[in-house]
GROMACS .gro file of C-alpha atoms in nm:
model
  446
    1MET     CA    1   1.772  -3.732  -3.287
    2ASN     CA    2   1.667  -3.729  -2.929
    3PRO     CA    3   1.974  -3.847  -2.650
    4THR     CA    4   1.950  -4.199  -2.502
    5TYR     CA    5   2.013  -4.229  -2.138
    6LYS     CA    6   2.067  -4.531  -1.977
    7THR     CA    7   1.756  -4.609  -1.687
    8THR     CA    8   1.662  -4.792  -1.434
    9PRO     CA    9   1.372  -5.020  -1.529
   10LEU     CA   10   1.091  -5.005  -1.322
   11SER     CA   11   0.799  -5.262  -1.296
   12SER     CA   12   0.550  -5.038  -1.108
   13PRO     CA   13   0.721  -4.699  -1.026
   14SER     CA   14   0.585  -4.448  -0.786
   15TYR     CA   15   0.620  -4.042  -0.821
   16ALA     CA   16   0.879  -4.021  -0.636
   17ASP     CA   17   1.091  -4.288  -0.823
   18ILE     CA   18   1.063  -4.049  -1.161
   19LYS     CA   19   1.149  -3.758  -0.977
   20GLY     CA   20   1.449  -3.966  -0.843
   21ILE     CA   21   1.561  -4.082  -1.190
   22ILE     CA   22   1.508  -3.699  -1.334
   23ASP     CA   23   1.671  -3.558  -1.026
   24ASN     CA   24   1.995  -3.766  -1.055
   25ARG     CA   25   2.066  -3.759  -1.436
   26SER     CA   26   2.158  -3.495  -1.651
   27LEU     CA   27   1.899  -3.268  -1.858
   28SER     CA   28   1.777  -3.378  -2.177
   29TRP     CA   29   1.744  -3.173  -2.470
   30LEU     CA   30   1.331  -3.158  -2.365
   31GLN     CA   31   1.423  -3.030  -2.047
   32TYR     CA   32   1.669  -2.741  -2.201
   33THR     CA   33   1.395  -2.680  -2.497
   34THR     CA   34   1.143  -2.591  -2.216
   35ILE     CA   35   1.329  -2.367  -2.017
   36PHE     CA   36   1.474  -2.185  -2.334
   37VAL     CA   37   1.123  -2.110  -2.432
   38CYS     CA   38   1.026  -2.031  -2.077
   39PHE     CA   39   1.344  -1.810  -2.099
   40LEU     CA   40   1.196  -1.657  -2.438
   41MET     CA   41   0.899  -1.582  -2.309
   42ASN     CA   42   1.006  -1.372  -2.020
   43MET     CA   43   1.207  -1.190  -2.243
   44LEU     CA   44   0.875  -1.083  -2.450
   45ASP     CA   45   0.779  -0.979  -2.085
   46GLY     CA   46   1.039  -0.743  -2.019
   47MET     CA   47   1.000  -0.594  -2.357
   48ASP     CA   48   0.607  -0.532  -2.327
   49VAL     CA   49   0.642  -0.408  -1.990
   50LEU     CA   50   0.893  -0.162  -2.092
   51ILE     CA   51   0.777  -0.057  -2.391
   52ILE     CA   52   0.514   0.191  -2.287
   53SER     CA   53   0.804   0.363  -2.084
   54TYR     CA   54   0.990   0.396  -2.408
   55THR     CA   55   0.725   0.522  -2.622
   56ALA     CA   56   0.552   0.770  -2.341
   57PRO     CA   57   0.748   1.058  -2.467
   58SER     CA   58   0.624   1.034  -2.820
   59ILE     CA   59   0.265   0.931  -2.761
   60ALA     CA   60   0.262   1.250  -2.505
   61SER     CA   61   0.385   1.516  -2.775
   62GLU     CA   62   0.159   1.334  -3.043
   63TRP     CA   63  -0.148   1.375  -2.854
   64ALA     CA   64  -0.045   1.669  -2.631
   65ILE     CA   65  -0.127   1.490  -2.311
   66SER     CA   66  -0.043   1.530  -1.951
   67SER     CA   67   0.185   1.314  -1.772
   68GLU     CA   68  -0.110   1.261  -1.498
   69MET     CA   69  -0.290   1.106  -1.812
   70LEU     CA   70   0.017   0.908  -1.909
   71GLY     CA   71  -0.013   0.777  -1.554
   72MET     CA   72  -0.363   0.589  -1.607
   73VAL     CA   73  -0.190   0.448  -1.885
   74PHE     CA   74   0.093   0.284  -1.650
   75SER     CA   75  -0.159   0.229  -1.363
   76ALA     CA   76  -0.348   0.007  -1.599
   77GLY     CA   77  -0.065  -0.201  -1.685
   78VAL     CA   78   0.051  -0.280  -1.365
   79MET     CA   79  -0.320  -0.347  -1.218
   80GLY     CA   80  -0.329  -0.568  -1.555
   81MET     CA   81  -0.035  -0.794  -1.447
   82ALA     CA   82  -0.173  -0.802  -1.065
   83VAL     CA   83  -0.514  -0.935  -1.188
   84GLY     CA   84  -0.348  -1.139  -1.393
   85ALA     CA   85  -0.106  -1.286  -1.120
   86MET     CA   86  -0.375  -1.355  -0.860
   87PHE     CA   87  -0.658  -1.449  -1.099
   88LEU     CA   88  -0.546  -1.571  -1.419
   89ALA     CA   89  -0.255  -1.747  -1.302
   90PRO     CA   90  -0.415  -2.004  -1.066
   91LYS     CA   91  -0.624  -2.127  -1.385
   92THR     CA   92  -0.251  -2.310  -1.462
   93ASP     CA   93  -0.289  -2.563  -1.146
   94ILE     CA   94  -0.660  -2.627  -1.371
   95ILE     CA   95  -0.553  -2.657  -1.762
   96GLY     CA   96  -0.213  -2.704  -1.789
   97ARG     CA   97   0.128  -2.503  -1.798
   98LYS     CA   98   0.155  -2.526  -2.157
   99SER     CA   99  -0.221  -2.385  -2.203
  100MET     CA  100  -0.169  -2.090  -2.026
  101ILE     CA  101   0.145  -1.985  -2.165
  102LEU     CA  102  -0.019  -1.982  -2.507
  103ILE     CA  103  -0.341  -1.821  -2.398
  104CYS     CA  104  -0.083  -1.558  -2.241
  105ALA     CA  105   0.113  -1.503  -2.572
  106VAL     CA  106  -0.220  -1.435  -2.777
  107LEU     CA  107  -0.317  -1.206  -2.527
  108MET     CA  108   0.015  -1.029  -2.503
  109GLY     CA  109   0.063  -1.029  -2.883
  110GLY     CA  110  -0.252  -0.923  -2.980
  111SER     CA  111  -0.309  -0.650  -2.747
  112ILE     CA  112   0.058  -0.531  -2.819
  113PHE     CA  113   0.020  -0.535  -3.202
  114ALA     CA  114  -0.356  -0.368  -3.122
  115THR     CA  115  -0.155  -0.079  -2.954
  116ALA     CA  116  -0.059   0.062  -3.235
  117TYR     CA  117  -0.368   0.148  -3.392
  118ALA     CA  118  -0.508   0.327  -3.055
  119GLN     CA  119  -0.678   0.651  -3.076
  120SER     CA  120  -0.689   0.767  -2.730
  121ILE     CA  121  -0.599   0.735  -2.362
  122THR     CA  122  -0.914   0.542  -2.301
  123GLN     CA  123  -0.794   0.313  -2.589
  124LEU     CA  124  -0.444   0.265  -2.525
  125SER     CA  125  -0.574   0.201  -2.135
  126ILE     CA  126  -0.761  -0.084  -2.170
  127PHE     CA  127  -0.485  -0.236  -2.444
  128ARG     CA  128  -0.242  -0.218  -2.181
  129PHE     CA  129  -0.478  -0.390  -1.926
  130ILE     CA  130  -0.519  -0.683  -2.153
  131SER     CA  131  -0.132  -0.726  -2.217
  132GLY     CA  132  -0.100  -0.686  -1.841
  133LEU     CA  133  -0.336  -0.991  -1.768
  134GLY     CA  134  -0.114  -1.203  -2.023
  135ILE     CA  135   0.265  -1.054  -1.883
  136GLY     CA  136   0.101  -1.110  -1.527
  137SER     CA  137   0.031  -1.497  -1.578
  138MET     CA  138   0.311  -1.587  -1.770
  139LEU     CA  139   0.563  -1.508  -1.522
  140ALA     CA  140   0.415  -1.733  -1.282
  141SER     CA  141   0.354  -2.005  -1.538
  142THR     CA  142   0.718  -2.003  -1.688
  143SER     CA  143   0.864  -2.022  -1.322
  144ALA     CA  144   0.632  -2.313  -1.206
  145LEU     CA  145   0.695  -2.494  -1.547
  146ALA     CA  146   1.056  -2.390  -1.556
  147SER     CA  147   1.084  -2.550  -1.158
  148GLU     CA  148   0.889  -2.889  -1.255
  149TYR     CA  149   1.185  -2.982  -1.561
  150ALA     CA  150   1.504  -2.851  -1.337
  151PRO     CA  151   1.660  -3.116  -1.123
  152ASN     CA  152   1.607  -3.064  -0.775
  153ARG     CA  153   1.984  -3.016  -0.685
  154THR     CA  154   1.997  -2.683  -0.983
  155LYS     CA  155   1.633  -2.585  -0.972
  156ASP     CA  156   1.723  -2.272  -0.819
  157PHE     CA  157   1.988  -2.188  -1.097
  158TRP     CA  158   1.742  -2.275  -1.369
  159VAL     CA  159   1.406  -2.083  -1.222
  160SER     CA  160   1.654  -1.749  -1.191
  161LEU     CA  161   1.773  -1.775  -1.523
  162VAL     CA  162   1.430  -1.809  -1.705
  163ILE     CA  163   1.319  -1.472  -1.497
  164SER     CA  164   1.624  -1.351  -1.572
  165GLY     CA  165   1.482  -1.313  -1.941
  166TYR     CA  166   1.248  -0.996  -1.799
  167PRO     CA  167   1.527  -0.745  -1.739
  168MET     CA  168   1.753  -0.910  -2.059
  169GLY     CA  169   1.417  -0.864  -2.290
  170ALA     CA  170   1.342  -0.497  -2.105
  171PHE     CA  171   1.734  -0.377  -2.222
  172LEU     CA  172   1.749  -0.512  -2.554
  173SER     CA  173   1.423  -0.366  -2.664
  174GLY     CA  174   1.553  -0.034  -2.535
  175LEU     CA  175   1.806  -0.066  -2.807
  176VAL     CA  176   1.533  -0.149  -3.029
  177ALA     CA  177   1.362   0.157  -2.935
  178ALA     CA  178   1.629   0.416  -2.969
  179GLU     CA  179   1.638   0.294  -3.325
  180VAL     CA  180   1.300   0.205  -3.460
  181ILE     CA  181   1.112   0.492  -3.285
  182PRO     CA  182   1.318   0.830  -3.407
  183THR     CA  183   1.300   0.705  -3.762
  184TYR     CA  184   0.952   0.533  -3.748
  185GLY     CA  185   0.757   0.697  -3.499
  186TRP     CA  186   0.634   0.492  -3.171
  187ARG     CA  187   0.329   0.286  -3.366
  188THR     CA  188   0.599   0.111  -3.553
  189MET     CA  189   0.720  -0.037  -3.211
  190TYR     CA  190   0.456  -0.150  -3.100
  191ILE     CA  191   0.397  -0.325  -3.427
  192VAL     CA  192   0.773  -0.484  -3.408
  193ALA     CA  193   0.709  -0.580  -3.059
  194GLY     CA  194   0.370  -0.758  -3.154
  195ILE     CA  195   0.473  -0.934  -3.401
  196ALA     CA  196   0.796  -1.072  -3.207
  197SER     CA  197   0.519  -1.218  -2.958
  198VAL     CA  198   0.311  -1.368  -3.195
  199VAL     CA  199   0.519  -1.544  -3.382
  200THR     CA  200   0.621  -1.712  -3.066
  201ILE     CA  201   0.278  -1.919  -3.057
  202PRO     CA  202   0.378  -2.179  -3.296
  203LEU     CA  203   0.713  -2.230  -3.104
  204ILE     CA  204   0.512  -2.280  -2.760
  205TYR     CA  205   0.311  -2.511  -2.966
  206PHE     CA  206   0.542  -2.753  -3.129
  207MET     CA  207   0.826  -2.689  -2.864
  208LEU     CA  208   0.694  -2.663  -2.516
  209ALA     CA  209   0.611  -2.988  -2.321
  210GLU     CA  210   0.331  -2.973  -2.070
  211SER     CA  211   0.485  -3.042  -1.734
  212LEU     CA  212   0.504  -3.399  -1.603
  213ASP     CA  213   0.408  -3.319  -1.268
  214PHE     CA  214   0.076  -3.151  -1.373
  215LEU     CA  215  -0.013  -3.445  -1.587
  216PHE     CA  216   0.065  -3.718  -1.281
  217LYS     CA  217  -0.099  -3.519  -0.998
  218THR     CA  218  -0.419  -3.397  -1.208
  219ARG     CA  219  -0.462  -3.678  -1.421
  220PRO     CA  220  -0.631  -3.513  -1.761
  221LYS     CA  221  -0.749  -3.747  -2.056
  222ASN     CA  222  -0.485  -3.945  -2.207
  223ALA     CA  223  -0.266  -3.845  -1.928
  224LEU     CA  224  -0.079  -4.156  -1.967
  225GLN     CA  225   0.018  -4.126  -2.349
  226LYS     CA  226   0.077  -3.778  -2.297
  227CYS     CA  227   0.326  -3.899  -2.009
  228ASN     CA  228   0.482  -4.165  -2.206
  229HIS     CA  229   0.534  -3.896  -2.518
  230ILE     CA  230   0.721  -3.673  -2.274
  231MET     CA  231   0.914  -3.938  -2.078
  232GLY     CA  232   1.044  -4.104  -2.443
  233LYS     CA  233   1.137  -3.770  -2.539
  234MET     CA  234   1.347  -3.732  -2.216
  235GLY     CA  235   1.483  -4.116  -2.271
  236LEU     CA  236   1.309  -4.240  -1.956
  237ASP     CA  237   1.100  -4.600  -2.002
  238HIS     CA  238   0.724  -4.555  -2.067
  239LEU     CA  239   0.482  -4.667  -1.817
  240SER     CA  240   0.248  -4.968  -1.827
  241GLN     CA  241   0.001  -4.725  -1.562
  242MET     CA  242   0.021  -4.374  -1.374
  243PRO     CA  243   0.206  -4.356  -1.086
  244GLU     CA  244   0.077  -4.349  -0.760
  245VAL     CA  245   0.041  -3.993  -0.596
  246LYS     CA  246  -0.098  -3.879  -0.245
  247LEU     CA  247  -0.458  -3.852  -0.261
  248GLU     CA  248  -0.417  -3.485  -0.161
  249ALA     CA  249  -0.224  -3.405  -0.405
  250ARG     CA  250  -0.501  -3.433  -0.686
  251LYS     CA  251  -0.732  -3.228  -0.531
  252ALA     CA  252  -0.804  -2.902  -0.711
  253SER     CA  253  -0.612  -2.621  -0.667
  254SER     CA  254  -0.763  -2.301  -0.481
  255PHE     CA  255  -0.708  -1.978  -0.296
  256SER     CA  256  -0.739  -2.137   0.073
  257SER     CA  257  -0.481  -2.397   0.003
  258LEU     CA  258  -0.177  -2.139   0.059
  259PHE     CA  259  -0.254  -2.092   0.378
  260THR     CA  260  -0.300  -2.508   0.495
  261ASP     CA  261  -0.054  -2.765   0.546
  262GLY     CA  262   0.158  -2.536   0.755
  263ARG     CA  263   0.211  -2.302   0.452
  264LYS     CA  264   0.013  -1.975   0.636
  265THR     CA  265   0.321  -1.829   0.773
  266GLY     CA  266   0.550  -1.873   0.467
  267THR     CA  267   0.277  -1.742   0.258
  268ILE     CA  268   0.243  -1.410   0.434
  269GLY     CA  269   0.632  -1.403   0.446
  270LEU     CA  270   0.665  -1.422   0.074
  271TRP     CA  271   0.402  -1.187   0.016
  272VAL     CA  272   0.543  -0.940   0.252
  273ALA     CA  273   0.938  -1.008   0.073
  274PHE     CA  274   0.695  -0.964  -0.278
  275PHE     CA  275   0.562  -0.640  -0.199
  276MET     CA  276   0.879  -0.478  -0.016
  277SER     CA  277   1.099  -0.614  -0.294
  278PHE     CA  278   0.846  -0.459  -0.558
  279VAL     CA  279   0.830  -0.104  -0.373
  280THR     CA  280   1.200  -0.056  -0.415
  281LEU     CA  281   1.248  -0.227  -0.746
  282TYR     CA  282   0.960  -0.019  -0.892
  283PHE     CA  283   1.079   0.309  -0.748
  284LEU     CA  284   1.409   0.240  -0.899
  285THR     CA  285   1.328   0.127  -1.270
  286SER     CA  286   1.095   0.433  -1.270
  287TRP     CA  287   1.300   0.712  -1.152
  288ILE     CA  288   1.661   0.614  -1.215
  289PRO     CA  289   1.699   0.825  -1.528
  290LYS     CA  290   1.542   1.125  -1.355
  291LEU     CA  291   1.723   1.088  -1.075
  292ALA     CA  292   2.038   1.047  -1.202
  293ALA     CA  293   2.011   1.331  -1.380
  294SER     CA  294   1.925   1.545  -1.103
  295THR     CA  295   2.307   1.462  -0.971
  296GLY     CA  296   2.476   1.638  -1.219
  297LEU     CA  297   2.499   1.379  -1.462
  298SER     CA  298   2.463   1.452  -1.839
  299LEU     CA  299   2.107   1.347  -2.023
  300GLU     CA  300   2.285   1.083  -2.211
  301LEU     CA  301   2.445   0.956  -1.929
  302ALA     CA  302   2.179   0.963  -1.730
  303ILE     CA  303   1.955   0.769  -1.982
  304TYR     CA  304   2.254   0.534  -1.990
  305SER     CA  305   2.198   0.423  -1.627
  306GLY     CA  306   1.913   0.284  -1.676
  307THR     CA  307   2.093   0.031  -1.909
  308VAL     CA  308   2.369  -0.006  -1.644
  309PHE     CA  309   2.110  -0.077  -1.403
  310ASN     CA  310   1.956  -0.396  -1.655
  311MET     CA  311   2.261  -0.522  -1.709
  312GLY     CA  312   2.373  -0.546  -1.342
  313SER     CA  313   2.024  -0.723  -1.277
  314PHE     CA  314   2.101  -1.011  -1.547
  315ALA     CA  315   2.448  -1.049  -1.379
  316GLY     CA  316   2.270  -1.064  -1.046
  317ILE     CA  317   1.986  -1.284  -1.081
  318LEU     CA  318   2.205  -1.546  -1.241
  319THR     CA  319   2.492  -1.486  -0.963
  320GLN     CA  320   2.185  -1.563  -0.705
  321GLY     CA  321   2.101  -1.850  -0.855
  322TYR     CA  322   2.407  -1.988  -0.870
  323LEU     CA  323   2.494  -1.937  -0.512
  324SER     CA  324   2.161  -2.015  -0.408
  325GLY     CA  325   2.287  -2.377  -0.505
  326LYS     CA  326   2.554  -2.400  -0.303
  327PHE     CA  327   2.475  -2.157   0.051
  328GLY     CA  328   2.059  -2.210   0.043
  329LEU     CA  329   1.800  -1.958  -0.097
  330ARG     CA  330   1.716  -1.775   0.247
  331LYS     CA  331   2.025  -1.690   0.332
  332VAL     CA  332   2.128  -1.581  -0.024
  333ILE     CA  333   1.822  -1.369  -0.133
  334GLY     CA  334   1.845  -1.214   0.240
  335THR     CA  335   2.171  -1.100   0.176
  336PHE     CA  336   2.132  -0.966  -0.160
  337LEU     CA  337   1.806  -0.785  -0.018
  338ILE     CA  338   2.014  -0.604   0.274
  339MET     CA  339   2.314  -0.563   0.042
  340THR     CA  340   2.097  -0.335  -0.203
  341ALA     CA  341   1.981  -0.116   0.103
  342LEU     CA  342   2.321  -0.056   0.238
  343LEU     CA  343   2.398   0.011  -0.111
  344MET     CA  344   2.158   0.229  -0.150
  345PHE     CA  345   2.262   0.411   0.191
  346THR     CA  346   2.602   0.508   0.015
  347PHE     CA  347   2.435   0.734  -0.246
  348SER     CA  348   2.542   1.038  -0.105
  349ALA     CA  349   2.949   0.943  -0.135
  350PHE     CA  350   2.866   0.891  -0.583
  351SER     CA  351   2.670   1.180  -0.633
  352GLY     CA  352   2.742   1.402  -0.874
  353SER     CA  353   3.025   1.185  -0.963
  354VAL     CA  354   2.995   0.903  -1.302
  355LEU     CA  355   3.078   0.666  -1.025
  356VAL     CA  356   2.741   0.656  -0.949
  357LEU     CA  357   2.642   0.479  -1.279
  358VAL     CA  358   2.874   0.175  -1.094
  359LEU     CA  359   2.659   0.216  -0.815
  360PHE     CA  360   2.362   0.166  -0.966
  361GLY     CA  361   2.470  -0.136  -1.140
  362LEU     CA  362   2.570  -0.253  -0.808
  363ILE     CA  363   2.245  -0.207  -0.683
  364GLY     CA  364   2.042  -0.374  -0.996
  365PHE     CA  365   2.242  -0.662  -0.902
  366CYS     CA  366   2.185  -0.691  -0.585
  367ILE     CA  367   1.775  -0.584  -0.585
  368GLN     CA  368   1.737  -0.856  -0.909
  369GLY     CA  369   1.906  -1.101  -0.792
  370GLY     CA  370   1.769  -1.103  -0.470
  371PHE     CA  371   1.407  -1.014  -0.608
  372VAL     CA  372   1.429  -1.265  -0.880
  373GLY     CA  373   1.512  -1.544  -0.626
  374LEU     CA  374   1.165  -1.532  -0.452
  375TYR     CA  375   1.043  -1.687  -0.732
  376SER     CA  376   1.242  -1.974  -0.654
  377VAL     CA  377   1.066  -2.000  -0.309
  378ALA     CA  378   0.765  -1.958  -0.423
  379ALA     CA  379   0.823  -2.274  -0.671
  380ARG     CA  380   0.995  -2.466  -0.371
  381MET     CA  381   0.717  -2.368  -0.125
  382TYR     CA  382   0.407  -2.493  -0.313
  383PRO     CA  383   0.340  -2.836  -0.468
  384THR     CA  384   0.269  -2.870  -0.816
  385GLU     CA  385  -0.127  -2.844  -0.756
  386VAL     CA  386  -0.148  -2.521  -0.642
  387ARG     CA  387   0.193  -2.381  -0.736
  388THR     CA  388   0.093  -2.142  -1.006
  389THR     CA  389  -0.194  -2.028  -0.788
  390GLY     CA  390   0.131  -1.974  -0.485
  391ILE     CA  391   0.293  -1.805  -0.712
  392GLY     CA  392   0.056  -1.582  -0.903
  393TRP     CA  393  -0.067  -1.427  -0.541
  394ALA     CA  394   0.286  -1.391  -0.446
  395ILE     CA  395   0.356  -1.181  -0.826
  396GLY     CA  396   0.013  -1.025  -0.724
  397ALA     CA  397   0.069  -0.903  -0.356
  398GLY     CA  398   0.414  -0.753  -0.515
  399ARG     CA  399   0.268  -0.582  -0.815
  400ILE     CA  400   0.057  -0.355  -0.591
  401GLY     CA  401   0.393  -0.259  -0.429
  402ALA     CA  402   0.494  -0.201  -0.821
  403LEU     CA  403   0.194   0.066  -0.801
  404VAL     CA  404   0.309   0.203  -0.441
  405GLY     CA  405   0.671   0.248  -0.511
  406PRO     CA  406   0.670   0.457  -0.867
  407LEU     CA  407   0.375   0.674  -0.681
  408LEU     CA  408   0.520   0.730  -0.359
  409GLY     CA  409   0.867   0.820  -0.536
  410GLY     CA  410   0.670   1.110  -0.762
  411VAL     CA  411   0.527   1.280  -0.472
  412LEU     CA  412   0.844   1.277  -0.295
  413ILE     CA  413   1.024   1.405  -0.617
  414GLY     CA  414   0.767   1.638  -0.643
  415MET     CA  415   0.766   1.792  -0.302
  416ASN     CA  416   1.205   1.819  -0.361
  417VAL     CA  417   1.270   1.561  -0.135
  418SER     CA  418   1.688   1.518  -0.218
  419THR     CA  419   1.786   1.224  -0.437
  420THR     CA  420   1.971   1.092  -0.135
  421THR     CA  421   1.665   1.126   0.137
  422ASN     CA  422   1.490   0.930  -0.156
  423PHE     CA  423   1.713   0.641  -0.170
  424ILE     CA  424   1.767   0.617   0.218
  425LEU     CA  425   1.358   0.581   0.269
  426PHE     CA  426   1.320   0.354  -0.037
  427ALA     CA  427   1.597   0.154   0.111
  428ILE     CA  428   1.396   0.058   0.412
  429PRO     CA  429   1.158  -0.159   0.215
  430ALA     CA  430   1.430  -0.368   0.088
  431ILE     CA  431   1.533  -0.435   0.413
  432VAL     CA  432   1.197  -0.532   0.536
  433ALA     CA  433   1.185  -0.767   0.245
  434GLY     CA  434   1.500  -0.927   0.326
  435ILE     CA  435   1.442  -1.016   0.724
  436ALA     CA  436   1.087  -1.122   0.566
  437THR     CA  437   1.293  -1.357   0.347
  438TYR     CA  438   1.472  -1.490   0.616
  439VAL     CA  439   1.200  -1.626   0.805
  440ILE     CA  440   1.006  -1.789   0.578
  441ARG     CA  441   0.990  -2.150   0.709
  442SER     CA  442   0.889  -2.438   0.458
  443LYS     CA  443   1.029  -2.788   0.448
  444ASP     CA  444   1.138  -2.783   0.104
  445VAL     CA  445   1.309  -2.418   0.119
  446SER     CA  446   1.665  -2.410   0.259
   0.00000   0.00000   0.00000
């Protein structure tokens, strides 16, 4: 049974009237359910991204292939994520959030499951690219949907919570991989992950609600009926007609819209922040176990360093979401990113000690907390009609950084550059990201 709420009858409510009611009331079960499903889909995102890392050693051994060949597979996945974020995600502003999330779940589930039957590097790369398309668009679509159902006063927390599903999925899938791969083989891991993704499709179809913002502003067929169905589940009065919205809000989304209406500087700043954050983040996630081992830690502790990093990341994301609601997004995110750099500068003081695990946890806390906050910035900065386009292109800019970070890190490590020097060098992009975040200007971003 849906809870009921006392609502103020409105004879001819405007879009602002309805948003005002939603912003000043408790969350309904429909809102909680929407946020939960978005969180779950990002958990699957984290699982699908990291599964190749967990299975790579077994694949390399079985197929007798080099690290360079595996690097092609890694790159195919990241390229798929970039293309998905920049070119597939913008279609969400045309077909709707729910429809795109369904498409992404099919792409992810189908390609991950098919990977279990890959017989060559080419097939493996193709399947990773296709899953990347779904992953890249899924992150943008769930961020947009969560931001549109969350009340304005707690929007930053709920968007951060939804994105926190990503490191949580990576963490849990690592635990599963440790049990499944040694006993049943790497192919079984892909079957398990594929089934886990596919079974969410009915969950999305029956439990996820389309965005009211999207329905109000794009007016698809039967928009009024769909809005009333959703509003009824939220305990809101039904509408006799669609609310008035500004004419420009009903224009089709386009890439050029990201640079109009005073958004040019903010868009460029957001892209720089995403790119630089991804450079540092993906350097860390790709190389932390190897770098930890190079400090003298045992192999077991070196592997555990990645787990500690992800645990710190989850805590940092939730903390950032809470603090942003109190002190402002830009200030908190910028501080988190610059704190990342300061922690990385202190690496030499912990090198060779088990305390380096604590440092990795703190770095994960700051870099992921700050980085995920950028999704909230994007969600606030762009209006509904271009929101997923804006988020998608920002993620795409970041994915380019995701290619640069691990590649540059590999070159430096291959040149025998010290671990301490690597941490100092990759602290610089975190500082740039923090500064870029501070200078973003938008009337909707505090």
